[in-house]
Coordinates of C-alpha atoms and ligand atoms in Angstrom, one line a residue:
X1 CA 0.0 0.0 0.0
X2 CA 1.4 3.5 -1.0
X3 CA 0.5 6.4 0.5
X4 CA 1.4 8.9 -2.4
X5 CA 3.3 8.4 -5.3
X6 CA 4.4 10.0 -8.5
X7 CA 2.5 9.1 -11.8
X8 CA 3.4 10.4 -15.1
X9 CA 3.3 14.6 -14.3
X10 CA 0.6 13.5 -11.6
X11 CA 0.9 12.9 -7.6
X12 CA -1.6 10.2 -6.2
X13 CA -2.3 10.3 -3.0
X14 CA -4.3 7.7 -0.8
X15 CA -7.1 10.0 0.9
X16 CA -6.5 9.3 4.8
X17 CA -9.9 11.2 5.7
X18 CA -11.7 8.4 3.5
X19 CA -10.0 5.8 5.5
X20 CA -11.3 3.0 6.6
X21 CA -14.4 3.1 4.9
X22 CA -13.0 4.1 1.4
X23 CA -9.2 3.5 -0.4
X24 CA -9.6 6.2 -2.6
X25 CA -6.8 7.9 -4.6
X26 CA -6.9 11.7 -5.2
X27 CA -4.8 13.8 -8.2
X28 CA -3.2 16.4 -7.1
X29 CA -1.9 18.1 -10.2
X30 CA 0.0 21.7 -8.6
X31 CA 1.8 22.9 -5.6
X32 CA -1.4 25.1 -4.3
X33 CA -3.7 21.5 -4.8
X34 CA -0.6 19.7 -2.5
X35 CA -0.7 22.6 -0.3
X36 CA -4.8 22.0 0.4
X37 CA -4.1 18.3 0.4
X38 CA -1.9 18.5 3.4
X39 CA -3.7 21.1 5.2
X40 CA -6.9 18.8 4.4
X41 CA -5.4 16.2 6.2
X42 CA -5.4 13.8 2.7
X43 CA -1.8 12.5 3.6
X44 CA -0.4 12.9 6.9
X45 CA 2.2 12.0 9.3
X46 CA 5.4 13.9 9.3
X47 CA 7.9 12.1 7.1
X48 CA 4.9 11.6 4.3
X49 CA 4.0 15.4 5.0
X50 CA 7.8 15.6 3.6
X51 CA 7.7 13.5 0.8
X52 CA 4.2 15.0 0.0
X53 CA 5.9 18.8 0.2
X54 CA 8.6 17.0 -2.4
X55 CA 6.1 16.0 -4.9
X56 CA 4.7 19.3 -4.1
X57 CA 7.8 21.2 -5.2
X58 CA 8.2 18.6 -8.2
X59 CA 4.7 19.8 -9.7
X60 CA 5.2 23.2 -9.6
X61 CA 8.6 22.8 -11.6
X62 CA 6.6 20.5 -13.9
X63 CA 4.1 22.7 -14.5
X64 CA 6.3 25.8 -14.9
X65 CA 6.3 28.3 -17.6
X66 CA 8.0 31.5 -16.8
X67 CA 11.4 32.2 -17.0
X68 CA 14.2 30.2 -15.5
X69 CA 15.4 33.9 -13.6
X70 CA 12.7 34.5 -12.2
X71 CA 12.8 30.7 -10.6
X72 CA 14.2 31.5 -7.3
X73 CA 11.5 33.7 -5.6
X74 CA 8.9 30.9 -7.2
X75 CA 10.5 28.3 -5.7
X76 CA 10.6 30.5 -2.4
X77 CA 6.5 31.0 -2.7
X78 CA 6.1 27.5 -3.3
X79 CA 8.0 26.6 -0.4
X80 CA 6.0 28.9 1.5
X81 CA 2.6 27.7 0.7
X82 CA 3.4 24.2 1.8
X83 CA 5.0 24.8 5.1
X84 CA 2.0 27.1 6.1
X85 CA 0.3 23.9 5.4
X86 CA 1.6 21.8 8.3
X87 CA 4.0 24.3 10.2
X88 CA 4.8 21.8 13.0
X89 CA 6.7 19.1 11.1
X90 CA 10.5 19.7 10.3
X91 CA 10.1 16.5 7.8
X92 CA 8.7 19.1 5.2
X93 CA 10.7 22.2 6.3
X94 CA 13.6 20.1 5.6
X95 CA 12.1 18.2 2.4
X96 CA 11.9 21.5 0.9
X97 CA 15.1 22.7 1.6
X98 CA 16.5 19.6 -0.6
X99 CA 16.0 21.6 -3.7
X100 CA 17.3 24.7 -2.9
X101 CA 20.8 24.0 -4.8
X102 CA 18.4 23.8 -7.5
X103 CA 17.0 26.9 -7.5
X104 CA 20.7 28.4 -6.9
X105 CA 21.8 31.2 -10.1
X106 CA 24.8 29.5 -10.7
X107 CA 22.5 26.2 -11.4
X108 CA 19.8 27.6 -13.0
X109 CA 22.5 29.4 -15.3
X110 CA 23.7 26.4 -16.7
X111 CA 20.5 24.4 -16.9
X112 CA 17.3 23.9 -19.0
X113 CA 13.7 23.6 -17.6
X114 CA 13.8 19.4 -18.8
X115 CA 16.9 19.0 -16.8
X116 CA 15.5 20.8 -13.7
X117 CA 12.9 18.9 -14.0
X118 CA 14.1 15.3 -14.2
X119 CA 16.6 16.6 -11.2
X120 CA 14.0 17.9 -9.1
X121 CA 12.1 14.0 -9.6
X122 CA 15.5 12.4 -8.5
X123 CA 15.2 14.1 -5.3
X124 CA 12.0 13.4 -4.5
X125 CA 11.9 9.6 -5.3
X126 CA 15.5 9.6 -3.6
X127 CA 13.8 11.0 -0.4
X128 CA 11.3 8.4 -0.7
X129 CA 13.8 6.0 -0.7
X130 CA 15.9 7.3 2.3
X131 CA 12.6 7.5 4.4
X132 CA 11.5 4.2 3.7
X133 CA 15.2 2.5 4.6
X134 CA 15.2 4.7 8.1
X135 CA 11.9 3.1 8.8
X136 CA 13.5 -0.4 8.6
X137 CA 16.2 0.4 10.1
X138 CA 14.5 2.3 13.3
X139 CA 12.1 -1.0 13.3
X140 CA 15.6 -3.4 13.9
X141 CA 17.1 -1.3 16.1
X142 CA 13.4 -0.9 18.2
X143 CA 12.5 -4.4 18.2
X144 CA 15.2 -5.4 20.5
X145 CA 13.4 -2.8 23.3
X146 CA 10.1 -4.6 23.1
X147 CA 10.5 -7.5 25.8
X148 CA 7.8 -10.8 25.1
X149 CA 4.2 -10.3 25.5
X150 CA 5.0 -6.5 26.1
X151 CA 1.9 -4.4 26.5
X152 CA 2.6 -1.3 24.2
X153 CA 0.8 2.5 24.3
X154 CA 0.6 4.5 21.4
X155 CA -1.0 7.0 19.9
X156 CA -2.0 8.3 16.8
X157 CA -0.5 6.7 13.9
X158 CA 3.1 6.5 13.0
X159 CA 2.7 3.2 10.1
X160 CA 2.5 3.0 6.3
X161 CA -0.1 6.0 5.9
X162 CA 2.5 8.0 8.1
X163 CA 5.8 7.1 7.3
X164 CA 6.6 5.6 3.8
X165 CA 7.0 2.0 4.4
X166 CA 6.9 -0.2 7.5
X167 CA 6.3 3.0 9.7
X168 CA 8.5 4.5 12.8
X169 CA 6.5 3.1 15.9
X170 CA 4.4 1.1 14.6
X171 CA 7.1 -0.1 12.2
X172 CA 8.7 -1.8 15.3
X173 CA 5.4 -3.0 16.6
X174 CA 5.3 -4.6 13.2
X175 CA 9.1 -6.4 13.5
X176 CA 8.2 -7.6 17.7
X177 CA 5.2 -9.1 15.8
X178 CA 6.7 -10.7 13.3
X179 CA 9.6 -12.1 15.7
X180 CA 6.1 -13.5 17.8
X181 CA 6.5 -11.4 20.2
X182 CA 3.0 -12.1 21.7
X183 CA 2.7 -8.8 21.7
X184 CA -0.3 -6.3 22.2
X185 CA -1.0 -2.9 21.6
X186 CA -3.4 -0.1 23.1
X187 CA -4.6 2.0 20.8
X188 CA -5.6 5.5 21.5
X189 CA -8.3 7.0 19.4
X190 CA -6.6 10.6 19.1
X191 CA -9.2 13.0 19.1
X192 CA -10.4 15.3 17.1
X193 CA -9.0 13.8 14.1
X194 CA -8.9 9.6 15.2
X195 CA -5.7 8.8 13.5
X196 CA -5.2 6.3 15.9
X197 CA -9.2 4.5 15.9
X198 CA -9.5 5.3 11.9
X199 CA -5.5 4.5 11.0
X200 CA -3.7 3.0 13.6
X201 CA -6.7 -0.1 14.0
X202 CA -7.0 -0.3 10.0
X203 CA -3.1 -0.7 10.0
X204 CA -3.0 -3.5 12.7
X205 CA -6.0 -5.3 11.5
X206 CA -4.4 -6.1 8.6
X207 CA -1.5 -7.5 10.0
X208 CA -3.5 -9.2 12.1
X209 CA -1.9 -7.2 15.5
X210 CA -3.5 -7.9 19.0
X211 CA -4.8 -4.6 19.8
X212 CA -7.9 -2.6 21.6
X213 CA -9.0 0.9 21.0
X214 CA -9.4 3.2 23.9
X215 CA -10.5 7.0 24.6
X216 CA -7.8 9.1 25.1
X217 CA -8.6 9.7 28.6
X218 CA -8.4 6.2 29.5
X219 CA -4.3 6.0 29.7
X220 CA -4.3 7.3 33.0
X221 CA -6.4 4.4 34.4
X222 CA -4.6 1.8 32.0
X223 CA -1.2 3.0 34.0
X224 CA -2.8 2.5 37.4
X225 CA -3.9 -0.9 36.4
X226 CA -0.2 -1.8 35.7
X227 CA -1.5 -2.6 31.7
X228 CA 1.2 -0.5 30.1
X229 CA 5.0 -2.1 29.7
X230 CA 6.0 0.2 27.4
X231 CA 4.8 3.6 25.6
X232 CA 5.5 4.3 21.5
X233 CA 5.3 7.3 20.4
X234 CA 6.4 9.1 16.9
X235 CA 7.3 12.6 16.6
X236 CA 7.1 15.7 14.3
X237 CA 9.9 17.7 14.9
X238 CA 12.7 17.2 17.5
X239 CA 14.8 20.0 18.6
X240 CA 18.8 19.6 19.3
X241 CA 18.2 19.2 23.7
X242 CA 15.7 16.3 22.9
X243 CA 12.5 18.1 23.6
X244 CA 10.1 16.8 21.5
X245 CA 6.6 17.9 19.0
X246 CA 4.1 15.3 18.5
X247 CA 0.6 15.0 18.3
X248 CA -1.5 16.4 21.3
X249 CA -1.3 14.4 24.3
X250 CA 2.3 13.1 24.0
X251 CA 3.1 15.0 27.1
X252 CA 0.3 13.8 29.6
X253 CA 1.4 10.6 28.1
X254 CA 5.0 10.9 29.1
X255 CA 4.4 12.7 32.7
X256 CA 1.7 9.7 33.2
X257 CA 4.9 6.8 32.4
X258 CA 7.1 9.0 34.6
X259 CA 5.0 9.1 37.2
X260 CA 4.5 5.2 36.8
X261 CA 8.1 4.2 36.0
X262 CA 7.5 2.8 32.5
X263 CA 9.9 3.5 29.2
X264 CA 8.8 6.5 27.3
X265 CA 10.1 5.7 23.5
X266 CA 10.0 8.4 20.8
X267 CA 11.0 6.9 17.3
X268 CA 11.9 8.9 14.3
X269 CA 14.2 9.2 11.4
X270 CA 17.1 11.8 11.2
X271 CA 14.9 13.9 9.2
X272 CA 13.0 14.8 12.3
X273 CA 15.8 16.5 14.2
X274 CA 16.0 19.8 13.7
X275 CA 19.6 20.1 15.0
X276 CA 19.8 24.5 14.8
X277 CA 17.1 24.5 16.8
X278 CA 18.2 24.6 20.5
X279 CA 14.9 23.7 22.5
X280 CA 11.3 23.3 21.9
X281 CA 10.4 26.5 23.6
X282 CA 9.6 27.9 20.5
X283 CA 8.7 24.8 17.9
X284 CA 5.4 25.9 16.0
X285 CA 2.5 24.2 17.2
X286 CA 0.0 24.1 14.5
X287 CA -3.4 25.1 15.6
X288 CA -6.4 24.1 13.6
X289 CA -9.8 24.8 13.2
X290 CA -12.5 25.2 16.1
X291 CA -15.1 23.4 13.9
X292 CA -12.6 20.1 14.3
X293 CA -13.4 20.2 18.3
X294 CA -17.1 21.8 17.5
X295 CA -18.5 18.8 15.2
X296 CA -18.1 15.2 14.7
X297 CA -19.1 14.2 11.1
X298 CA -20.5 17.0 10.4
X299 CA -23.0 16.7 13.5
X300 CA -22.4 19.6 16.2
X301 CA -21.4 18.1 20.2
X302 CA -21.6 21.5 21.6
X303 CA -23.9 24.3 21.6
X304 CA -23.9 27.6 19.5
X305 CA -21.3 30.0 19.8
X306 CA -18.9 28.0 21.7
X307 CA -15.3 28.5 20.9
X308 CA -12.9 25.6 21.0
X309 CA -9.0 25.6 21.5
X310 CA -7.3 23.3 19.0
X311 CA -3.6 23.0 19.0
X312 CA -3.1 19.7 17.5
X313 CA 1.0 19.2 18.6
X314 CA 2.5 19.5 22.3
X315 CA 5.8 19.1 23.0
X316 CA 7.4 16.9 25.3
X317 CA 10.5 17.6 27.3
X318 CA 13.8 15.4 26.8
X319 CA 13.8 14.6 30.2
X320 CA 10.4 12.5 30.3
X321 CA 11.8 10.7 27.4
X322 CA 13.3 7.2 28.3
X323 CA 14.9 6.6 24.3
X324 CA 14.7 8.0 21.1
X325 CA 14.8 5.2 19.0
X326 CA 16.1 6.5 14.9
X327 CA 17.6 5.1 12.1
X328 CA 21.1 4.8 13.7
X329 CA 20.2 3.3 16.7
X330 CA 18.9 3.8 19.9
X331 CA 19.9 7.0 22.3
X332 CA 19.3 8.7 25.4
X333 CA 18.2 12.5 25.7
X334 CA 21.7 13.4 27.2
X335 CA 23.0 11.8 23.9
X336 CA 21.3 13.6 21.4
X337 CA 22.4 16.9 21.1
X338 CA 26.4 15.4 20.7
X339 CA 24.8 13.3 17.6
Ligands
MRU1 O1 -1.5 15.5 12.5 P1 -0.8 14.3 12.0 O2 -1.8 13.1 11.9 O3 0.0 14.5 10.8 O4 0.2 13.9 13.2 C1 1.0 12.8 13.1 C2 1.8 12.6 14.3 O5 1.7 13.3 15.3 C3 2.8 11.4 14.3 O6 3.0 10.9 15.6 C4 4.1 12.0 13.7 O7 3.9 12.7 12.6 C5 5.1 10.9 13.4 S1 4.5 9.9 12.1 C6 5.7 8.7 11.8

């Protein structure tokens, strides 16, 4: 199953709001219809978000017309419209910075539109590529954490529809299962959006995963019940102390296995750590529309003229995080920022 892919001057993408009722692919056939496809939620997840901005920046070279001079300030508008998309993720912030030697006089001086073109296509399938190896790597390196018949937390959804390939968390879910493990997974549903009850359960139904959904606000009890070994998390960006952005909740999640003494694993490729960035005091949280809290399928839960508050990232400081588990192996906060 792929998530998006490149087809003849065309991206596809697999519509992640459809899912699991329909496996629908959508066209998306410029950089602004790429730029409304991520902010749509139709592909998701952070290193998809940066193959996604790729293929984004791809089409609008394909589909140029002007002059090659006037290239460089394009390119910057392009990049522009598809970070505003999804601000939180550095997966696209650095995706998009990929083909900036592209865009550089010097090249465009001694280069035609065709060649720009075919180079621009090498980088994104190349990033496809490098993503989809990180995710098999991080799954080797993770399996070994994830002890027999370990009882694992996550939420939201970090497989296939997130990360191109096996996936980073769920990824090593995937290699504990297949090296029968026994093991079992609790899903939470991630409100408002239910990556984890719409994505996360389609994922690990079809590999046939032990797993049960749950409310988000049922992690608390499912610690004091001692049914949590472990907790698996993905992130979105990672700053160069550790502190970590991932989908809301991540931090009650990681106070909640501090307070209880269980492992608190955050796995993600390189292309996640934003290593200028000193701390996650200032990461940009994306915050999305009220009508997301407001309504569910289109039905209102709350009454007239009430305001909701949606950021849809927190971030996590290094110090509640037990590993971070990447493509190069498996580190401790205090070992990050010397990577
Ligand atoms: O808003 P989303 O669904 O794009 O958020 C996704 C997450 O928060 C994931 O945990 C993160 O991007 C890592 S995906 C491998």
């Amino acid at each position: 199953m792929k998530p998006i892919y490149w087809d003849n001057g065309i991206v596809k993408l697999l519509d992640q709001r459809l899912l699991p009722d329909k496996e629908v692919y959508v066209e998306v056939k410029s950089v602004k219809e790429m730029a409304n496809a991520l902010r749509e939620m139709r592909i998701r997840g952070a290193p998809n978000v940066g193959i996604a901005g790729a293929y984004g920046i791809v089409l609008g070279i394909w589909n140029y017309f002007g002059s090659v001079g006037d290239l460089p300030e394009v390119y910057h508008s392009w990049c522009e419209w598809l970070q505003k998309a999804r601000p939180t993720a550095y997966n696209l912030a650095r995706a998009l910075s990929l083909f900036r030697p592209l865009f550089q006089p010097e090249n465009l001086s001694s280069t035609s539109l065709s060649e720009l073109k075919e180079q621009s296509l090498y980088i994104a399938h190349g990033l496809v590529q490098a993503e989809e190896s990180a995710c098999e790597r991080i799954g080797t390196h993770g399996e070994r954490l994830i002890p027999p018949r370990g009882r694992i937390l996550t939420l939201c959804n970090t497989g296939s529809l997130a990360a191109y390939g096996i996936g980073t968390a769920l990824g090593i879910i995937r290699k504990a299962h297949q090296a029968r493990k026994n093991i079992f997974v609790w899903v939470m549903e991630t409100r408002p959006w239910l990556q984890g009850a719409r994505l996360t359960a389609w994922e690990l139904q079809q590999d046939k995963i032990p797993f049960r959904l749950i409310v988000d606000s049922v992690a608390g009890q499912l610690f004091r019940e001692k049914q949590v070994d472990l907790v698996l998390v993905g992130a979105d960006r990672i700053a160069h102390n550790g502190d970590t952005a991932n989908k809301i909740g991540t931090y009650p999640l990681a106070i909640l296995a501090h307070y209880h003494d269980i492992p608190f694993y955050v796995a993600a490729p390189r292309s996640t750590f934003e290593t200028t960035r000193h701390d996650g005091s200032h990461i940009p949280i994306e915050e999305r529309p009220e009508e997301e809290v407001l309504t569910f399928h289109g039905i209102a839960v709350a009454p007239p003229q009430t305001r909701a508050y949606n950021p849809v990232f927190d971030i996590t400081p290094a110090y509640l995080i037990t590993a971070f588990i990447t493509d190069t192996g498996v580190y401790s906060p205090s070992q990050i920022p010397a990577l």
